[in-house]
Short mmCIF file of C-alpha atoms and ligand atoms in Angstrom, two decimals:
data_model
loop_
_atom_site.label_atom_id
_atom_site.label_comp_id
_atom_site.label_asym_id
_atom_site.label_seq_id
_atom_site.Cartn_x
_atom_site.Cartn_y
_atom_site.Cartn_z
CA MET A 1 -0.05 -0.01 -0.06
CA ALA A 2 1.23 3.50 -0.78
CA GLU A 3 2.61 5.51 2.11
CA SER A 4 -0.07 7.65 3.83
CA PRO A 5 0.07 10.24 6.54
CA HIS A 6 -0.89 9.00 10.02
CA PRO A 7 -4.54 10.11 10.77
CA LEU A 8 -3.60 11.31 14.26
CA ASP A 9 -0.35 12.95 13.25
CA PHE A 10 -1.15 14.04 9.69
CA LEU A 11 1.71 16.51 9.43
CA ALA A 12 4.16 14.29 11.25
CA LEU A 13 4.63 17.05 13.93
CA ASP A 14 6.10 14.32 16.26
CA HIS A 15 9.35 14.72 14.33
CA LEU A 16 9.64 18.26 15.45
CA LEU A 17 9.81 17.33 19.08
CA SER A 18 12.94 16.51 21.00
CA GLN A 19 13.33 13.05 22.58
CA GLU A 20 12.79 14.63 26.03
CA GLU A 21 9.70 16.44 24.94
CA ARG A 22 8.26 13.22 23.55
CA ALA A 23 9.13 11.30 26.79
CA ILE A 24 7.30 13.97 28.93
CA ARG A 25 4.30 13.77 26.57
CA ASP A 26 4.20 9.96 26.67
CA THR A 27 4.42 9.93 30.56
CA VAL A 28 1.45 12.32 30.90
CA SER A 29 -0.55 10.50 28.15
CA ASP A 30 0.01 7.18 30.04
CA TRP A 31 -1.05 8.73 33.27
CA VAL A 32 -4.25 10.18 31.72
CA ARG A 33 -5.04 6.78 30.18
CA GLU A 34 -4.56 5.02 33.49
CA ARG A 35 -5.88 7.52 36.02
CA VAL A 36 -8.32 9.88 34.26
CA LEU A 37 -10.09 7.98 31.51
CA PRO A 38 -11.56 5.11 33.53
CA GLU A 39 -13.23 7.48 36.05
CA ILE A 40 -13.86 10.68 34.14
CA GLU A 41 -17.48 10.23 33.27
CA THR A 42 -18.26 9.41 36.90
CA TRP A 43 -16.43 12.59 38.09
CA PHE A 44 -18.03 14.68 35.36
CA GLU A 45 -21.55 13.38 36.25
CA ALA A 46 -20.95 13.86 39.93
CA GLY A 47 -19.43 17.33 39.51
CA GLU A 48 -16.29 16.32 41.36
CA PHE A 49 -12.61 16.89 40.93
CA PRO A 50 -10.49 14.08 42.53
CA LEU A 51 -8.25 16.15 44.65
CA GLU A 52 -6.11 13.20 45.57
CA VAL A 53 -4.41 13.42 42.10
CA ALA A 54 -2.78 16.65 43.12
CA LYS A 55 0.30 14.86 44.67
CA GLU A 56 0.49 12.47 41.72
CA LEU A 57 0.65 15.54 39.41
CA GLY A 58 3.22 17.00 41.67
CA ALA A 59 5.33 13.76 41.67
CA MET A 60 5.32 13.77 37.85
CA GLY A 61 6.70 17.26 37.93
CA LEU A 62 3.62 18.89 36.27
CA LEU A 63 2.93 21.58 38.86
CA GLY A 64 4.82 24.76 38.04
CA MET A 65 6.85 22.55 35.52
CA HIS A 66 8.02 25.47 33.32
CA LEU A 67 9.36 27.41 36.24
CA SER A 68 12.86 26.96 37.69
CA GLY A 69 14.18 26.17 41.15
CA TYR A 70 12.07 25.56 44.36
CA GLU A 71 11.59 21.86 43.36
CA THR A 72 9.95 22.67 39.93
CA ALA A 73 10.79 20.66 37.00
CA GLY A 74 12.38 23.50 34.93
CA SER A 75 10.99 22.12 31.71
CA ASN A 76 10.79 24.14 28.50
CA ALA A 77 7.64 25.73 27.33
CA VAL A 78 6.98 23.22 24.64
CA ALA A 79 7.13 20.31 27.19
CA TYR A 80 4.67 22.19 29.42
CA GLY A 81 2.42 22.73 26.37
CA LEU A 82 2.50 19.01 25.52
CA ALA A 83 1.59 18.19 29.09
CA CYS A 84 -1.34 20.47 28.84
CA LEU A 85 -2.45 18.92 25.67
CA GLU A 86 -2.40 15.36 27.03
CA LEU A 87 -4.17 16.39 30.17
CA GLU A 88 -6.93 18.14 28.30
CA ALA A 89 -7.29 15.14 25.97
CA GLY A 90 -8.49 13.50 29.16
CA ASP A 91 -10.65 16.34 30.44
CA SER A 92 -10.34 20.15 30.59
CA GLY A 93 -10.75 20.00 34.35
CA PHE A 94 -7.33 18.34 34.75
CA ARG A 95 -5.60 20.83 32.51
CA SER A 96 -7.34 23.71 34.37
CA PHE A 97 -6.16 22.34 37.66
CA VAL A 98 -2.46 22.32 36.47
CA SER A 99 -2.86 25.69 34.68
CA VAL A 100 -4.31 27.34 37.85
CA GLN A 101 -1.71 25.78 40.24
CA GLY A 102 1.36 26.43 38.00
CA SER A 103 0.66 29.46 35.87
CA LEU A 104 -1.81 31.42 37.99
CA CYS A 105 -0.61 30.73 41.52
CA MET A 106 3.00 29.53 41.44
CA PHE A 107 4.03 31.91 38.58
CA PRO A 108 3.20 35.11 40.42
CA ILE A 109 4.99 33.97 43.57
CA TRP A 110 8.03 32.90 41.50
CA LYS A 111 8.04 36.13 39.49
CA TYR A 112 6.89 38.75 41.94
CA GLY A 113 7.31 37.20 45.32
CA SER A 114 9.94 37.81 48.08
CA GLN A 115 12.57 35.21 48.79
CA GLU A 116 10.72 34.10 51.87
CA GLN A 117 7.39 33.82 49.97
CA LYS A 118 9.05 31.68 47.32
CA GLU A 119 10.78 29.33 49.81
CA SER A 120 7.72 29.11 52.03
CA TRP A 121 5.14 28.24 49.31
CA LEU A 122 6.72 27.03 45.95
CA PRO A 123 8.14 23.64 46.99
CA ARG A 124 5.00 22.61 48.69
CA MET A 125 2.95 23.79 45.73
CA ALA A 126 5.17 21.87 43.36
CA ARG A 127 4.69 18.72 45.38
CA GLY A 128 0.81 19.18 45.31
CA GLU A 129 0.66 19.50 49.13
CA VAL A 130 -0.54 23.04 48.95
CA ILE A 131 -3.35 23.85 46.51
CA GLY A 132 -3.68 27.34 45.10
CA CYS A 133 -6.41 29.46 43.61
CA PHE A 134 -6.34 32.76 41.70
CA GLY A 135 -8.82 35.32 42.65
CA LEU A 136 -9.23 38.08 40.05
CA THR A 137 -12.70 37.95 38.57
CA GLU A 138 -15.64 39.48 40.60
CA PRO A 139 -19.30 39.44 40.11
CA ASP A 140 -19.22 42.84 38.40
CA ALA A 141 -15.65 42.70 36.94
CA GLY A 142 -15.00 39.92 34.45
CA SER A 143 -13.46 40.97 31.06
CA ASP A 144 -12.50 44.36 32.61
CA PRO A 145 -10.81 43.19 35.92
CA GLY A 146 -9.27 46.76 36.49
CA ARG A 147 -12.65 47.74 37.78
CA MET A 148 -12.45 45.37 40.61
CA ARG A 149 -13.96 46.42 43.96
CA THR A 150 -12.04 44.16 46.31
CA SER A 151 -9.86 46.37 48.40
CA ALA A 152 -6.78 46.14 50.68
CA ARG A 153 -6.27 48.87 53.17
CA ARG A 154 -3.54 49.47 55.62
CA ASP A 155 -4.16 49.13 59.29
CA GLY A 156 -0.92 49.78 61.08
CA GLU A 157 1.53 47.32 59.55
CA ASP A 158 -1.34 44.96 58.56
CA TRP A 159 -3.38 44.70 55.35
CA VAL A 160 -7.23 44.26 55.66
CA LEU A 161 -8.93 42.77 52.55
CA SER A 162 -12.66 43.00 51.81
CA GLY A 163 -14.59 42.01 48.70
CA THR A 164 -16.02 39.18 46.61
CA LYS A 165 -14.41 37.09 43.96
CA MET A 166 -16.43 35.01 41.55
CA TRP A 167 -15.88 31.96 39.27
CA ILE A 168 -12.64 30.96 41.02
CA THR A 169 -11.29 27.58 40.11
CA ASN A 170 -10.28 25.39 43.08
CA GLY A 171 -11.58 28.21 45.44
CA SER A 172 -13.12 26.00 48.06
CA VAL A 173 -10.31 23.32 48.03
CA ALA A 174 -7.39 25.78 47.99
CA ASP A 175 -5.00 26.21 50.96
CA LEU A 176 -3.70 29.48 49.49
CA ALA A 177 -5.58 32.15 47.46
CA ILE A 178 -3.71 34.59 45.42
CA VAL A 179 -6.10 37.59 45.69
CA TRP A 180 -5.80 40.77 43.56
CA ALA A 181 -7.16 43.78 45.32
CA ARG A 182 -7.20 47.52 44.88
CA THR A 183 -4.82 49.47 47.18
CA ASP A 184 -3.88 53.18 47.49
CA GLU A 185 -0.90 52.53 45.15
CA GLY A 186 -2.87 50.48 42.64
CA ILE A 187 -3.78 46.83 42.18
CA ARG A 188 -1.63 44.37 44.21
CA GLY A 189 -1.49 40.64 44.73
CA PHE A 190 -1.95 39.13 48.18
CA LEU A 191 -1.08 35.64 49.54
CA VAL A 192 -4.12 34.63 51.57
CA PRO A 193 -3.98 31.30 53.52
CA THR A 194 -7.59 30.18 53.29
CA ASP A 195 -7.82 29.41 56.92
CA THR A 196 -7.42 33.10 57.79
CA PRO A 197 -10.42 34.48 59.71
CA GLY A 198 -12.92 36.22 57.43
CA PHE A 199 -12.12 34.20 54.37
CA SER A 200 -14.88 31.82 53.05
CA ALA A 201 -15.55 30.03 49.79
CA SER A 202 -18.71 28.39 48.43
CA ASP A 203 -19.02 26.39 45.24
CA VAL A 204 -20.96 27.24 42.12
CA HIS A 205 -23.42 24.43 41.54
CA ARG A 206 -25.48 23.30 38.51
CA LYS A 207 -22.67 23.89 36.05
CA LEU A 208 -23.11 22.07 32.70
CA SER A 209 -19.48 22.72 31.72
CA LEU A 210 -16.20 21.88 33.37
CA ARG A 211 -18.02 19.67 35.88
CA ALA A 212 -14.82 17.81 36.82
CA SER A 213 -13.48 20.98 38.29
CA VAL A 214 -14.30 23.02 41.37
CA THR A 215 -15.57 26.60 40.73
CA SER A 216 -16.18 28.86 43.77
CA GLU A 217 -17.16 32.24 45.02
CA LEU A 218 -14.72 33.71 47.50
CA VAL A 219 -15.71 36.13 50.26
CA LEU A 220 -13.17 38.27 52.05
CA ASP A 221 -14.74 39.83 55.09
CA ASP A 222 -12.09 42.06 56.67
CA VAL A 223 -9.36 39.49 56.17
CA ARG A 224 -6.33 40.65 58.27
CA LEU A 225 -3.05 39.79 56.84
CA PRO A 226 0.57 40.69 57.93
CA ALA A 227 2.59 43.38 55.92
CA ASP A 228 4.56 40.56 54.12
CA ALA A 229 1.41 39.05 52.58
CA ALA A 230 1.58 41.28 49.55
CA LEU A 231 3.65 40.35 46.52
CA PRO A 232 6.40 42.95 46.53
CA GLY A 233 7.43 42.76 42.89
CA VAL A 234 4.36 44.15 40.95
CA THR A 235 1.83 46.90 41.17
CA GLY A 236 -1.08 47.47 38.62
CA ILE A 237 -3.23 45.29 36.48
CA LYS A 238 -0.14 44.14 34.57
CA GLY A 239 0.54 41.76 37.48
CA PRO A 240 -2.53 39.48 37.05
CA LEU A 241 -2.52 39.99 33.26
CA SER A 242 1.00 38.50 33.01
CA CYS A 243 -0.21 35.39 34.90
CA LEU A 244 -3.14 35.09 32.55
CA SER A 245 -0.85 35.21 29.57
CA GLU A 246 1.12 32.30 31.07
CA ALA A 247 -2.01 30.22 31.62
CA ARG A 248 -3.49 31.05 28.25
CA PHE A 249 -0.37 29.53 26.71
CA GLY A 250 -1.38 26.22 28.21
CA ILE A 251 -4.83 26.57 26.77
CA VAL A 252 -3.54 27.02 23.35
CA TRP A 253 -2.16 23.50 23.58
CA GLY A 254 -4.77 22.05 25.87
CA ALA A 255 -7.66 22.91 23.44
CA MET A 256 -5.97 20.76 20.85
CA GLY A 257 -5.92 17.89 23.26
CA ALA A 258 -9.76 18.05 23.70
CA ALA A 259 -9.96 18.54 19.83
CA ARG A 260 -7.82 15.42 19.21
CA THR A 261 -10.00 13.25 21.44
CA CYS A 262 -13.10 14.42 19.65
CA PHE A 263 -11.57 13.87 16.23
CA ARG A 264 -10.24 10.36 17.11
CA THR A 265 -13.62 9.40 18.41
CA ALA A 266 -15.43 10.63 15.29
CA LEU A 267 -12.92 8.94 13.01
CA GLU A 268 -13.29 5.59 14.82
CA TYR A 269 -17.10 5.85 14.69
CA ALA A 270 -17.20 6.97 11.07
CA THR A 271 -15.23 3.95 9.87
CA THR A 272 -17.28 1.38 11.94
CA ARG A 273 -20.88 2.75 12.03
CA GLU A 274 -22.77 1.59 8.94
CA GLN A 275 -25.80 3.07 7.31
CA TRP A 276 -27.19 2.27 3.86
CA GLY A 277 -25.00 -0.78 3.97
CA ARG A 278 -21.63 0.95 4.32
CA PRO A 279 -19.50 2.91 6.86
CA ILE A 280 -20.73 6.46 7.22
CA GLY A 281 -17.12 7.56 6.72
CA GLY A 282 -17.44 6.53 3.18
CA PHE A 283 -19.92 9.33 2.41
CA GLN A 284 -18.46 12.51 0.98
CA LEU A 285 -20.14 14.79 3.57
CA THR A 286 -18.69 12.83 6.44
CA GLN A 287 -15.23 12.89 4.89
CA ARG A 288 -15.51 16.56 4.37
CA LYS A 289 -16.22 16.91 8.11
CA LEU A 290 -13.27 14.70 9.01
CA ALA A 291 -10.97 16.49 6.63
CA GLU A 292 -11.93 19.95 8.09
CA MET A 293 -11.38 18.58 11.52
CA ALA A 294 -7.99 17.15 10.57
CA LEU A 295 -7.11 20.50 9.07
CA GLY A 296 -8.07 22.43 12.19
CA LEU A 297 -6.35 20.04 14.55
CA ASN A 298 -3.06 19.93 12.67
CA THR A 299 -2.85 23.67 12.03
CA GLY A 300 -3.84 24.43 15.60
CA THR A 301 -1.19 22.05 17.01
CA LEU A 302 1.37 23.61 14.70
CA LEU A 303 0.46 27.00 15.82
CA ALA A 304 0.80 25.91 19.45
CA LEU A 305 4.25 24.44 18.68
CA HIS A 306 5.33 27.67 16.97
CA LEU A 307 4.30 29.70 19.92
CA GLY A 308 5.99 27.32 22.24
CA ARG A 309 9.23 27.61 20.31
CA MET A 310 8.87 31.42 20.44
CA LYS A 311 8.30 31.22 24.22
CA ASP A 312 11.39 29.14 24.66
CA GLU A 313 13.31 31.73 22.61
CA GLY A 314 11.98 34.62 24.74
CA ARG A 315 10.15 36.09 21.76
CA LEU A 316 6.50 35.39 22.62
CA LEU A 317 4.22 38.43 23.23
CA PRO A 318 0.87 38.54 24.96
CA GLN A 319 -0.68 39.31 21.52
CA HIS A 320 0.75 36.09 20.01
CA VAL A 321 -0.90 34.19 22.80
CA SER A 322 -4.17 35.94 22.19
CA MET A 323 -4.01 34.77 18.57
CA GLY A 324 -3.28 31.15 19.65
CA LYS A 325 -6.08 31.11 22.24
CA LEU A 326 -8.57 32.67 19.93
CA ASN A 327 -7.79 30.22 17.06
CA ASN A 328 -7.28 27.09 18.98
CA VAL A 329 -10.34 27.28 21.28
CA ARG A 330 -12.56 28.21 18.36
CA GLU A 331 -11.16 25.38 16.20
CA ALA A 332 -11.50 22.83 19.11
CA LEU A 333 -15.14 23.83 19.65
CA GLU A 334 -15.81 23.53 15.85
CA ILE A 335 -14.14 20.02 15.87
CA ALA A 336 -16.08 18.97 18.98
CA ARG A 337 -19.42 20.03 17.42
CA GLU A 338 -18.72 18.33 14.04
CA ALA A 339 -17.59 15.20 15.88
CA ARG A 340 -20.89 15.28 17.72
CA THR A 341 -22.84 15.28 14.52
CA ILE A 342 -20.92 12.30 13.14
CA LEU A 343 -21.80 10.27 16.31
CA GLY A 344 -25.54 11.05 15.75
CA ALA A 345 -27.69 10.26 18.75
CA SER A 346 -24.78 8.54 20.50
CA GLY A 347 -23.02 11.93 20.43
CA ILE A 348 -25.26 13.31 23.19
CA THR A 349 -24.44 10.84 25.82
CA LEU A 350 -21.44 10.44 28.26
CA GLU A 351 -20.75 7.01 26.65
CA TYR A 352 -18.51 8.94 24.23
CA PRO A 353 -16.26 11.78 25.31
CA VAL A 354 -17.36 14.34 22.73
CA ILE A 355 -20.22 16.14 24.35
CA ARG A 356 -18.30 16.35 27.56
CA HIS A 357 -15.35 18.00 25.83
CA MET A 358 -17.75 20.23 23.79
CA ASN A 359 -19.37 21.44 27.01
CA ASN A 360 -15.97 21.98 28.75
CA LEU A 361 -14.82 24.00 25.74
CA GLU A 362 -17.57 26.54 26.35
CA SER A 363 -15.95 27.49 29.62
CA VAL A 364 -12.51 27.51 27.91
CA LEU A 365 -13.86 29.89 25.30
CA THR A 366 -14.92 32.28 28.05
CA TYR A 367 -12.23 32.10 30.78
CA GLU A 368 -8.71 33.58 30.40
CA GLY A 369 -10.19 36.29 28.03
CA THR A 370 -13.14 35.69 25.86
CA THR A 371 -13.09 35.36 22.14
CA GLU A 372 -14.35 38.92 21.72
CA ILE A 373 -11.61 40.40 23.94
CA HIS A 374 -8.82 38.37 22.17
CA THR A 375 -10.27 39.59 18.87
CA LEU A 376 -10.00 43.10 19.99
CA VAL A 377 -6.46 42.58 21.37
CA ILE A 378 -5.38 41.45 17.88
CA GLY A 379 -7.32 44.37 16.40
CA GLU A 380 -5.33 46.80 18.65
CA ALA A 381 -2.08 45.18 17.69
CA LEU A 382 -3.02 45.64 14.04
CA THR A 383 -4.24 49.23 14.10
CA GLY A 384 -2.82 50.74 17.15
CA LEU A 385 -6.43 51.65 18.13
CA ARG A 386 -7.88 50.14 21.37
CA ALA A 387 -11.59 49.16 20.75
CA TYR A 388 -12.45 47.49 24.02
CA GLU A 389 -12.56 50.48 26.42
C1 FAD B 401 -15.28 27.46 34.74
C2 FAD B 401 -14.68 28.80 34.89
C3 FAD B 401 -13.51 28.99 35.67
C4 FAD B 401 -13.06 30.23 35.98
N1 FAD B 401 -11.89 30.31 36.79
C5 FAD B 401 -11.41 31.54 37.06
C6 FAD B 401 -10.33 31.63 38.04
O1 FAD B 401 -9.76 30.63 38.52
N2 FAD B 401 -9.96 32.92 38.48
C7 FAD B 401 -10.55 34.08 38.01
O2 FAD B 401 -10.18 35.14 38.36
N3 FAD B 401 -11.58 33.88 37.10
C8 FAD B 401 -12.06 32.75 36.67
N4 FAD B 401 -13.07 32.61 35.72
C9 FAD B 401 -13.68 33.86 35.22
C10 FAD B 401 -13.40 34.20 33.88
O3 FAD B 401 -12.14 34.62 33.66
C11 FAD B 401 -14.46 35.29 33.35
O4 FAD B 401 -15.66 34.53 33.30
C12 FAD B 401 -14.08 35.90 32.16
O5 FAD B 401 -13.03 36.82 32.20
C13 FAD B 401 -15.31 36.78 31.49
O6 FAD B 401 -15.91 37.52 32.42
P1 FAD B 401 -17.55 37.39 32.64
O7 FAD B 401 -17.84 36.03 32.76
O8 FAD B 401 -17.79 38.40 33.74
O9 FAD B 401 -18.09 38.08 31.26
P2 FAD B 401 -18.28 39.67 30.86
O10 FAD B 401 -16.99 40.26 30.98
O11 FAD B 401 -19.46 40.08 31.56
O12 FAD B 401 -18.55 39.41 29.33
C14 FAD B 401 -19.86 38.94 28.78
C15 FAD B 401 -19.75 39.06 27.26
O13 FAD B 401 -19.50 40.47 26.87
C16 FAD B 401 -18.44 40.48 25.97
N5 FAD B 401 -17.63 41.73 26.25
C17 FAD B 401 -17.10 42.21 27.39
N6 FAD B 401 -16.52 43.37 27.07
C18 FAD B 401 -16.54 43.56 25.80
C19 FAD B 401 -16.00 44.51 24.92
N7 FAD B 401 -15.29 45.51 25.32
N8 FAD B 401 -16.20 44.39 23.55
C20 FAD B 401 -16.94 43.33 23.14
N9 FAD B 401 -17.51 42.31 23.82
C21 FAD B 401 -17.24 42.47 25.19
C22 FAD B 401 -17.52 39.27 26.37
O14 FAD B 401 -16.69 38.85 25.45
C23 FAD B 401 -18.68 38.20 26.66
O15 FAD B 401 -19.01 37.71 25.44
C24 FAD B 401 -13.62 31.37 35.47
C25 FAD B 401 -14.74 31.23 34.55
C26 FAD B 401 -15.29 30.03 34.25
C27 FAD B 401 -16.49 29.83 33.46
#
């Protein structure tokens, strides 16, 4: 038979990875197959995240893996991206967990924290012994977080924090909350141990997306913190935005993991399900769907890899990440929806992973900057004119 591209790696992107990058990817992929896939429908249906995996993720070096020192793995950005892809091929909840812990909670401490803060928190977070959450969004401040109301005022040497944060991943299971609050000098980040009096968290229920992930509301009712609870290295909205850019990079890759699972499921189904006496994959309309899905999957993965190499070379800008997030989450959703149509009625149940991924991707489309905001970020980069405020 004539040589043909591999359906799951059509452009042979595997050859663009180093041996070490492939080894990390395979380790995560094996773990997802053994630990996530057998149980994920149960967790999704129950609306639970199995917190006991935190230490396993830590033992694999996945928590803060692209940072350096403090017991982190010190991997390159591409390896981190590949890990995100494989985790999200299992479920977006697992990639979200790793993104929040590593990029949204460990990264600000690593980048903006004092030596004491780094030594006190990062090793335990890398091991998965301390779980973090990132409190930026508020009920009335989502896409425009600069208008947050949560405040931190000085009382002697102490800080006193008041306000409400909304839609916070891992909020009720976290040991440490990174809370962004308005101060007299501008927005600052605070390290808030969640057992501090005045801190409380309650979960958002009845979600139909990202069910295998904890989402919470945080209430800070005069939470008193010592002077050294503030991150000393950054003031202003650029602090949290830089963390989001780190986490979005993981989404650029992760979305392709969810897309790959949907594509693979649809391809297998199309070649085995028969109607009119032959596989539905033999009909031109189905082939068109599969070809479009393969196109989106391969170009999106190539884009992720390109951005990863740029990040490793220190050339990646937030606007590049916006382009990656915008394209890859949109493509992944398109692929998931097409896959669902190929599965027919079977596509609406949890027997197949497609509708679970499709629903998860609706959250991924919204968090870490919506499609509209990333479109306007690209528009601003092209024209020099800011259209979103
Ligand atoms: C499952 C989940 C987990 C999350 N985890 C976290 C977390 O851990 N920490 C955290 O801080 N936040 C988290 N978020 C919050 C998330 O980042 C916000 O939902 C997101 O920033 C959008 O804010 P919003 O939902 O308030 O929507 P809004 O900002 O109210 O936007 C509503 C709509 O208006 C559009 N819009 C807004 N402004 C403009 C404009 N200028 N031009 C055009 N259109 C515009 C938006 O694109 C969107 O379509 C999470 C959200 C979800 C769903």
